PDB file of C-alpha atoms in Angstrom:
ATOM      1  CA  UNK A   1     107.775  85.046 110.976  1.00 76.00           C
ATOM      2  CA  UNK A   2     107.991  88.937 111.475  1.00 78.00           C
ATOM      3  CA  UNK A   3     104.692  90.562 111.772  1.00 90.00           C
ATOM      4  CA  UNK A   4     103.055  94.139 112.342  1.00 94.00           C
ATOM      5  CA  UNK A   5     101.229  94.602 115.421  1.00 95.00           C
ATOM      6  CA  UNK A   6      98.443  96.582 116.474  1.00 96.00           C
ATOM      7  CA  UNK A   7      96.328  97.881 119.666  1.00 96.00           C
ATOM      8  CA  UNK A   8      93.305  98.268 120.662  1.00 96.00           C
ATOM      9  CA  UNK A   9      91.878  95.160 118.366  1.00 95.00           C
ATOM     10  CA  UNK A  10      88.257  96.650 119.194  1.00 96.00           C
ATOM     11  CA  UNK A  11      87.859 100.246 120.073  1.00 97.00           C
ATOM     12  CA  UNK A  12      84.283 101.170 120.733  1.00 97.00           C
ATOM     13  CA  UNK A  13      84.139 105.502 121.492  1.00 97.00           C
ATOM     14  CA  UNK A  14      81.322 108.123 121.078  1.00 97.00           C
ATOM     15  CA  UNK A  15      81.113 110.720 118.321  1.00 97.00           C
ATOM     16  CA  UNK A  16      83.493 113.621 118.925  1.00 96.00           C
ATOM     17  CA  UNK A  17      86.085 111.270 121.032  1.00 97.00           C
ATOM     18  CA  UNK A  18      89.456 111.405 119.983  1.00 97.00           C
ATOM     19  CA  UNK A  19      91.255 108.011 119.187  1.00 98.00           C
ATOM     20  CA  UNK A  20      94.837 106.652 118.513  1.00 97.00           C
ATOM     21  CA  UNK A  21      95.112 103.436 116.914  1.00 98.00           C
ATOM     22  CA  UNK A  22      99.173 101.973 117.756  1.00 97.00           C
ATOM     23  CA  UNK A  23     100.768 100.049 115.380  1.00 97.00           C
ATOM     24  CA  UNK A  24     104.566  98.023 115.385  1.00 96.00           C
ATOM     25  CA  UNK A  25     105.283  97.321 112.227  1.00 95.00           C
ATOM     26  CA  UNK A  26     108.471  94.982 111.591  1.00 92.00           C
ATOM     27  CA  UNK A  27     111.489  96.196 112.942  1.00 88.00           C
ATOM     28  CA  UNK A  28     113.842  96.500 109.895  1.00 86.00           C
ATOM     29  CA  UNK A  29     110.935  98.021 107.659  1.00 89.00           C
ATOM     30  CA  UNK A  30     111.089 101.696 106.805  1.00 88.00           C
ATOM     31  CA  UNK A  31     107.577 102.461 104.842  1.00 91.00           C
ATOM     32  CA  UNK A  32     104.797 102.750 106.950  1.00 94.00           C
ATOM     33  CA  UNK A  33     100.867 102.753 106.099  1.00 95.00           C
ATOM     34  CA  UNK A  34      97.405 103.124 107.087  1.00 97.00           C
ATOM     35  CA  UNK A  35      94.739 101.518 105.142  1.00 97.00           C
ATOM     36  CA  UNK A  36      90.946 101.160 106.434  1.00 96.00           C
ATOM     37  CA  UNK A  37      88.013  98.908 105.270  1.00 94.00           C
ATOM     38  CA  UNK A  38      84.784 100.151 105.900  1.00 95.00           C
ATOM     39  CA  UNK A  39      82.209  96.929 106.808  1.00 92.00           C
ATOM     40  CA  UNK A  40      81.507  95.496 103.435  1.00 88.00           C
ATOM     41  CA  UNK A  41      83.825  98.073 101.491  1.00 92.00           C
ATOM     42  CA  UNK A  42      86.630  97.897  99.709  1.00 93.00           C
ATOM     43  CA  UNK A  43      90.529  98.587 101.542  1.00 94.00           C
ATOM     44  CA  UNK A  44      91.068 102.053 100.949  1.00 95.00           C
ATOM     45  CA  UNK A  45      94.432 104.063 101.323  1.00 95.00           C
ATOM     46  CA  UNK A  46      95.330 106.332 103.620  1.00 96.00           C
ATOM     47  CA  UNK A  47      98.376 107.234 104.253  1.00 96.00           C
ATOM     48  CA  UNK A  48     102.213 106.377 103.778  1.00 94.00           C
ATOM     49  CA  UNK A  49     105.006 107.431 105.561  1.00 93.00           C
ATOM     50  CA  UNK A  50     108.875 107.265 104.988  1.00 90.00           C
ATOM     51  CA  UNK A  51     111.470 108.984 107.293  1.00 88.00           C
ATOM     52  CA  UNK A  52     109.509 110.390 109.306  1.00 90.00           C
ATOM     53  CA  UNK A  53     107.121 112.191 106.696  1.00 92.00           C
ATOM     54  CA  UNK A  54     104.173 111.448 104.926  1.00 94.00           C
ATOM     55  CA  UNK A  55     105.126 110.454 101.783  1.00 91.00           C
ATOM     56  CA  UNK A  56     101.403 110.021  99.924  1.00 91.00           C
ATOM     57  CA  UNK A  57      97.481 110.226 101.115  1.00 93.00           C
ATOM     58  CA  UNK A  58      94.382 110.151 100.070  1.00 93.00           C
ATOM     59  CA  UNK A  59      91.239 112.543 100.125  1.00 93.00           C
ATOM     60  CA  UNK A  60      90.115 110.675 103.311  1.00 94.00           C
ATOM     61  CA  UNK A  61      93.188 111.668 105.102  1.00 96.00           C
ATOM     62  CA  UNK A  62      91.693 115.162 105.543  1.00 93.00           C
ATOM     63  CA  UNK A  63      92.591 117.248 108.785  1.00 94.00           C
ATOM     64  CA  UNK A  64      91.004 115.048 111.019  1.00 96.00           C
ATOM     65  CA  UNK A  65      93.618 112.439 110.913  1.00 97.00           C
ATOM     66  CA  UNK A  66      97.332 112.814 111.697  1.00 97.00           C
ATOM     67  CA  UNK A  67     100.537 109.585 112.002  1.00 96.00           C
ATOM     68  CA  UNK A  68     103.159 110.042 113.774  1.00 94.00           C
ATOM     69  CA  UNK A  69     106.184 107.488 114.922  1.00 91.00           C
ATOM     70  CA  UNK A  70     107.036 108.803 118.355  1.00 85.00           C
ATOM     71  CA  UNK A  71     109.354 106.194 118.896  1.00 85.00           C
ATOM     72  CA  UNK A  72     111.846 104.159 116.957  1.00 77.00           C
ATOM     73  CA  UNK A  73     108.777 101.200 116.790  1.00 85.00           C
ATOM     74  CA  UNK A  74     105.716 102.383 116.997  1.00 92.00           C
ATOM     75  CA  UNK A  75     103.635 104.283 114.122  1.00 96.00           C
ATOM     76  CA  UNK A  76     100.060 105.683 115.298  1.00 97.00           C
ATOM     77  CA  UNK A  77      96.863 107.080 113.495  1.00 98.00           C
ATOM     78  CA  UNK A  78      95.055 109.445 115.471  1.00 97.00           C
ATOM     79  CA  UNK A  79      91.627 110.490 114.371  1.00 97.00           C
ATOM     80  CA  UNK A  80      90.815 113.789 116.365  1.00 95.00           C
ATOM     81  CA  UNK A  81      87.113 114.200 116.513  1.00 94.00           C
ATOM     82  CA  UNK A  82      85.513 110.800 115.311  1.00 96.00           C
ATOM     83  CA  UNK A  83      82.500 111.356 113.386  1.00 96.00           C
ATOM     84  CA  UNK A  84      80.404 107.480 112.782  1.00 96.00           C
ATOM     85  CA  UNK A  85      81.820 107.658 108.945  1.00 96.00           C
ATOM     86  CA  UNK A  86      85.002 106.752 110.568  1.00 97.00           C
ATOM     87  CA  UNK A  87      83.698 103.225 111.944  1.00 97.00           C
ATOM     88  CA  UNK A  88      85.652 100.889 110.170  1.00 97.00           C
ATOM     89  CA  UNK A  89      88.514  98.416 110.349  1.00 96.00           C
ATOM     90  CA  UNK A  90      91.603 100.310 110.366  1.00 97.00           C
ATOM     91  CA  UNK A  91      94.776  98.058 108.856  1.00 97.00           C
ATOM     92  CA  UNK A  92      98.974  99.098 110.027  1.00 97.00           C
ATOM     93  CA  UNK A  93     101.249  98.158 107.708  1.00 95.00           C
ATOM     94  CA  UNK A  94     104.859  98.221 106.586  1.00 93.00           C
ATOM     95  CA  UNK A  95     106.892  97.196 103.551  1.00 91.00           C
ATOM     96  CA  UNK A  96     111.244  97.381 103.615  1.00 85.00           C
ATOM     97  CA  UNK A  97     111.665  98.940 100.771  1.00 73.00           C
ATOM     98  CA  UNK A  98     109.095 101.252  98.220  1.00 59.00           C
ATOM     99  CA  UNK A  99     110.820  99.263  94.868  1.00 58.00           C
ATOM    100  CA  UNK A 100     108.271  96.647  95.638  1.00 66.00           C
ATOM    101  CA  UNK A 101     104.776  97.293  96.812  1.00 75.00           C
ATOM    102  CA  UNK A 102     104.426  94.425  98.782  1.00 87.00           C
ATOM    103  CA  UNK A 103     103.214  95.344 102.062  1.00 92.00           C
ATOM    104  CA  UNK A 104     102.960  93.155 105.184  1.00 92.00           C
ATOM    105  CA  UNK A 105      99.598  93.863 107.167  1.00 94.00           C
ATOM    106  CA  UNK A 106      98.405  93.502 110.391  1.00 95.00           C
ATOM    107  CA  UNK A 107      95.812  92.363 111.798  1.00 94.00           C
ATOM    108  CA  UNK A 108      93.672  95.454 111.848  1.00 96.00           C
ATOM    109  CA  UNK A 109      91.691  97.403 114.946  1.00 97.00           C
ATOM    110  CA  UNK A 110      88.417  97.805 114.666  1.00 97.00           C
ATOM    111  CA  UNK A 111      87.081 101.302 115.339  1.00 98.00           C
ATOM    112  CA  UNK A 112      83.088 101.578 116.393  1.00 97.00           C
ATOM    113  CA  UNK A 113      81.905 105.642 116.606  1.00 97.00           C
ATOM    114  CA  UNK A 114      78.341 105.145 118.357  1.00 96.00           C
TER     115      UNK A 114
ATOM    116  CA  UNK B   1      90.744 107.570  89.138  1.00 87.00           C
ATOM    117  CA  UNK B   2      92.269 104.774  89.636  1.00 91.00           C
ATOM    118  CA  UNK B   3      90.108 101.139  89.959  1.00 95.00           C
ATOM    119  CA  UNK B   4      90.543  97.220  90.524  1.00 97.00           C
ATOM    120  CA  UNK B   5      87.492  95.269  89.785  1.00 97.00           C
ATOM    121  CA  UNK B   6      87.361  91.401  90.474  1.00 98.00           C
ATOM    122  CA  UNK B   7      85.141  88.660  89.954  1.00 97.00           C
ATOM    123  CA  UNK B   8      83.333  87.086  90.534  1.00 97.00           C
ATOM    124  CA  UNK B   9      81.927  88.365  94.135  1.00 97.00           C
ATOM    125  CA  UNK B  10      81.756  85.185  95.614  1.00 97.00           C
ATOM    126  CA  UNK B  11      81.709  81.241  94.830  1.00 96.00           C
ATOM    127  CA  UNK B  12      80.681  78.084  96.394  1.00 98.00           C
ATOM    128  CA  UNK B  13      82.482  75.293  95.055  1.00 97.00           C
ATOM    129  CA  UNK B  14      83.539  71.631  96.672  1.00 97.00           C
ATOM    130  CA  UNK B  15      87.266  70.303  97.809  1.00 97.00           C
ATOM    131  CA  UNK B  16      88.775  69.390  95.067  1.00 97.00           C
ATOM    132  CA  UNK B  17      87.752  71.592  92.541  1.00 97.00           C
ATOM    133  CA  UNK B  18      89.618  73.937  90.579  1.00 97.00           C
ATOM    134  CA  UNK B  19      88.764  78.079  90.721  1.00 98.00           C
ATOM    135  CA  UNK B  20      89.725  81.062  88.977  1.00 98.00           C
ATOM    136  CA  UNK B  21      89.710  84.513  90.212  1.00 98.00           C
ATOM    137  CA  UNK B  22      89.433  87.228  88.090  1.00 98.00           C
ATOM    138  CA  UNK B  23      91.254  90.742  88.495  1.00 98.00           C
ATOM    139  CA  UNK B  24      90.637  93.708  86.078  1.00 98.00           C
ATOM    140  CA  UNK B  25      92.847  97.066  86.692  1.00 97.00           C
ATOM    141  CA  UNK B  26      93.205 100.799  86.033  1.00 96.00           C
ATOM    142  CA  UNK B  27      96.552 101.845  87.502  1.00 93.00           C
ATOM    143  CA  UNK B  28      98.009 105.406  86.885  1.00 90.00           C
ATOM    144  CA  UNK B  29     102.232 104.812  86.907  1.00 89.00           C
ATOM    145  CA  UNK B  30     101.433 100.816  87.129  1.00 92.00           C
ATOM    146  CA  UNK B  31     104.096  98.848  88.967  1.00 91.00           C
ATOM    147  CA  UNK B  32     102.741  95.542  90.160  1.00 93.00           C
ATOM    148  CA  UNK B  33      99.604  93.388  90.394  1.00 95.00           C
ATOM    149  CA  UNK B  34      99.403  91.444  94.186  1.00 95.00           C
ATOM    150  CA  UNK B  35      97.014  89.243  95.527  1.00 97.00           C
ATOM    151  CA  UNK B  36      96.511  88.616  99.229  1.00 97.00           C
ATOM    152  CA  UNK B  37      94.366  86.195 101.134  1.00 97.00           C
ATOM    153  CA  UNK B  38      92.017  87.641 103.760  1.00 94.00           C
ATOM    154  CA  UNK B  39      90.621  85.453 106.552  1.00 90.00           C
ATOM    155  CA  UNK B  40      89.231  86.761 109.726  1.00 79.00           C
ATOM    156  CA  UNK B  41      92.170  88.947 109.882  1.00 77.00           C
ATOM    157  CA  UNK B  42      95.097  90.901 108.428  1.00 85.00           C
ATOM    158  CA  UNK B  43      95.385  90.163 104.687  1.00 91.00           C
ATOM    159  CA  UNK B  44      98.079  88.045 103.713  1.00 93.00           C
ATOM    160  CA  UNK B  45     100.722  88.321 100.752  1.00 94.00           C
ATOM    161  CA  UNK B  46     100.531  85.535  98.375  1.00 96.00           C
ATOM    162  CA  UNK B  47     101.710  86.927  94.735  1.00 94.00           C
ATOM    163  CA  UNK B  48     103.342  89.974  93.665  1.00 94.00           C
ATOM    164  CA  UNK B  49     103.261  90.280  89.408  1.00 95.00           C
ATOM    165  CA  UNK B  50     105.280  92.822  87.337  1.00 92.00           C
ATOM    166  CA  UNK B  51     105.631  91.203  84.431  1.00 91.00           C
ATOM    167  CA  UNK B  52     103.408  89.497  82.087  1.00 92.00           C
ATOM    168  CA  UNK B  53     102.977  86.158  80.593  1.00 90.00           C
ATOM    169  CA  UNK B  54     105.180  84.841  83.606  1.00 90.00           C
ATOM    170  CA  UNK B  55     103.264  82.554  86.118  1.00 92.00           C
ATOM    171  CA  UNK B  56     104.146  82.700  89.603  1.00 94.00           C
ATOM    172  CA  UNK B  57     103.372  79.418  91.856  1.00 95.00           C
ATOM    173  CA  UNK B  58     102.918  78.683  95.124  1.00 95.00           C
ATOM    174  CA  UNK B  59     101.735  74.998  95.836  1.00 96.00           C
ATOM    175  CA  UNK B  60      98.373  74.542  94.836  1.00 97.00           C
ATOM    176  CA  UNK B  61      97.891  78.356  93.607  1.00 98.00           C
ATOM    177  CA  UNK B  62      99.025  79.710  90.659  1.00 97.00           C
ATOM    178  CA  UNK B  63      98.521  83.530  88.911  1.00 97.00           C
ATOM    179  CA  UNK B  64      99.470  85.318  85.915  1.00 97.00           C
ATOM    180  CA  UNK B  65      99.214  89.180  84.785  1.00 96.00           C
ATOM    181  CA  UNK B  66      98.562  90.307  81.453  1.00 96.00           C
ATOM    182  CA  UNK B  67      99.482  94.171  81.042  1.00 93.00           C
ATOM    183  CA  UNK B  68      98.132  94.862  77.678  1.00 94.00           C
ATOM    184  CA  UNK B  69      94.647  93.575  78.845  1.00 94.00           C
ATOM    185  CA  UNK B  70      94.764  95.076  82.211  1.00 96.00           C
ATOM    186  CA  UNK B  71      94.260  91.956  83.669  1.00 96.00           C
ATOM    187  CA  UNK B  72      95.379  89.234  86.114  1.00 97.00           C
ATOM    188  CA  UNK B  73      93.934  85.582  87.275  1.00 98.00           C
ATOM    189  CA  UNK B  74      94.365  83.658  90.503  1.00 98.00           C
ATOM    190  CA  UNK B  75      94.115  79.625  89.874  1.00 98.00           C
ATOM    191  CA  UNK B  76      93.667  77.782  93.376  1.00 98.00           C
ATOM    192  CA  UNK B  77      93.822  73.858  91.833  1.00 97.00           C
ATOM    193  CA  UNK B  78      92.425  70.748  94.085  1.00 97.00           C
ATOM    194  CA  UNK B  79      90.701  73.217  96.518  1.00 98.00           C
ATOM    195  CA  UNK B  80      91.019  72.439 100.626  1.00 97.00           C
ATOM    196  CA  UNK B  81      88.393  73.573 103.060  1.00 97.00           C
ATOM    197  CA  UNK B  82      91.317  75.640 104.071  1.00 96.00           C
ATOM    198  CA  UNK B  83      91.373  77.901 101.132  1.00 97.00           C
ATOM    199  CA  UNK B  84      87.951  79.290 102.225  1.00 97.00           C
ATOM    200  CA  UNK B  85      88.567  83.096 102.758  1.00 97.00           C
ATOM    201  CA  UNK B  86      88.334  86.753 100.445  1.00 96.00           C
ATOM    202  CA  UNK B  87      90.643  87.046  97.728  1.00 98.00           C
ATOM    203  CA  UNK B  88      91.979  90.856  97.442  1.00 97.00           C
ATOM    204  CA  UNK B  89      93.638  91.904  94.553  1.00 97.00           C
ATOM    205  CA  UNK B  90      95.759  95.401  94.484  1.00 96.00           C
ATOM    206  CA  UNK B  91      97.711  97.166  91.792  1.00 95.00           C
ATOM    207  CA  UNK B  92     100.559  98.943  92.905  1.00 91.00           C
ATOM    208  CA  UNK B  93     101.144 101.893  91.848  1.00 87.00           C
ATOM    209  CA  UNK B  94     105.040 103.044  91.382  1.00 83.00           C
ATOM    210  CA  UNK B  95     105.179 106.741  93.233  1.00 78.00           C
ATOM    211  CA  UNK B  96     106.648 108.166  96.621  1.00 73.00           C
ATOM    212  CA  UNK B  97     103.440 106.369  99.037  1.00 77.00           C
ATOM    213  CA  UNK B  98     103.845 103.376  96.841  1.00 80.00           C
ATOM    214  CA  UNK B  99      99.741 102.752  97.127  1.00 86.00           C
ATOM    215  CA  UNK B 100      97.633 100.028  96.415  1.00 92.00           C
ATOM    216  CA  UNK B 101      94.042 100.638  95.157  1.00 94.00           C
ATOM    217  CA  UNK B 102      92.493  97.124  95.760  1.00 96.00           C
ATOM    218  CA  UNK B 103      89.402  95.268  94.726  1.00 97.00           C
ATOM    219  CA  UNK B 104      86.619  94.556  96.151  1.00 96.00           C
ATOM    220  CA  UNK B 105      87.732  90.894  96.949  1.00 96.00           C
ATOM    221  CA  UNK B 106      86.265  87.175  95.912  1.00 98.00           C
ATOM    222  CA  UNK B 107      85.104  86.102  98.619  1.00 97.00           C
ATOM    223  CA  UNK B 108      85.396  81.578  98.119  1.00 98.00           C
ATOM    224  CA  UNK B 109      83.593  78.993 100.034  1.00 98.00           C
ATOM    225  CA  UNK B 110      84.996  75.954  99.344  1.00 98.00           C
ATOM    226  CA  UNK B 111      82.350  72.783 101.018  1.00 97.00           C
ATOM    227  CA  UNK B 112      83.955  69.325 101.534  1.00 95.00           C
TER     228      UNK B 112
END
């Protein structure tokens, strides 16, 4: 069965780093998202992204935090200057079509700001 | 603002048993009602509702969505070890990022 990828699974950095988090969502999807859970939160939106433009975010998605899909399959989340807010599980995903909101996840990186 | 609330928070029950899961939601420009299954890992898609008073199966699990009470259930009948995980519900919201606000999950134990 089809499924979206992502890389690192664990990504431990220091306050201030910059990170990218890499995602492959399923080849003949064209919505793209970023959701995060914060350890014993709720999944919060991010982001979505259709042709090659955000299409929606949220207040978290402030200036800090950019997508891009340099490629034709992957889709990254780059946080610039982590601050330890941002420690959380950080969720890719894709759906085909936005008619339907079902979207297929993957299996999340986890992001640890020390 | 929008909100999903579900209950309850957790439950312990034995294989066998029957569970329902509840889902409460406040969706600006609501489309659909989903519920995914969350082990150690990515959440998976079991259900997506628009309509109500139509139950969707799968197997053992079962859900329905009523829209004038805001509200949907999950049913997992004859409960396996293997159903042991968090229970996310979403409501889908029908606008260009086609975002899901979800809940804060059930998470189910079930014992043998």
């Amino acid at each position: 069965e089809p499924e979206v990828t992502q890389t690192p699974s664990h990504q431990v950095t220091q306050m201030g780093q910059e990170v990218i988090l890499r995602c492959v969502p399923i080849s003949n999807h064209l919505y793209f998202y970023w959701y995060r859970q914060i350890l014993g939160q709720k999944v919060e939106f991010l982001v979505s992204f259709y042709n090659n433009e955000i299409s929606e975010k949220s207040e978290i998605f402030d200036d800090q935090f950019s997508v891009e899909r340099p490629d034709g399959s992957n889709f990254t989340l780059k946080i610039r200057s982590t601050k330890l807010e941002d420690s959380a599980m950080y969720f890719c995903a894709s759906s085909s079509f936005s008619g339907a909101n079902v979207l297929t996840f993957g299996a999340g990186s986890r992001l640890t700001v020390l | 603002e929008d909100k999903v609330v579900q209950s309850p928070l957790s439950l312990v029950v034995h294989e066998g048993d029957t569970v329902t899961l509840n889902c409460s939601y406040e969706v600006t420009n609501f489309r659909s009602l989903l519920w995914y299954k969350q082990e150690k890992k990515a959440p998976t898609f079991l259900f997506m509702l628009t309509s109500s008073g139509i139950e969707k199966k799968s197997g053992r699990l079962s859900s329905i969505l009523d829209k004038k009470e805001l509200f949907s259930i999950l049913n997992i009948t004859a409960t396996q070890t293997g159903d042991s995980a968090i229970y996310l519900c979403a409501g889908g919201a029908n606008n260009a990022g086609n975002m899901l606000t979800f809940g804060g999950g059930t998470r189910l134990m079930v014992k043998p």
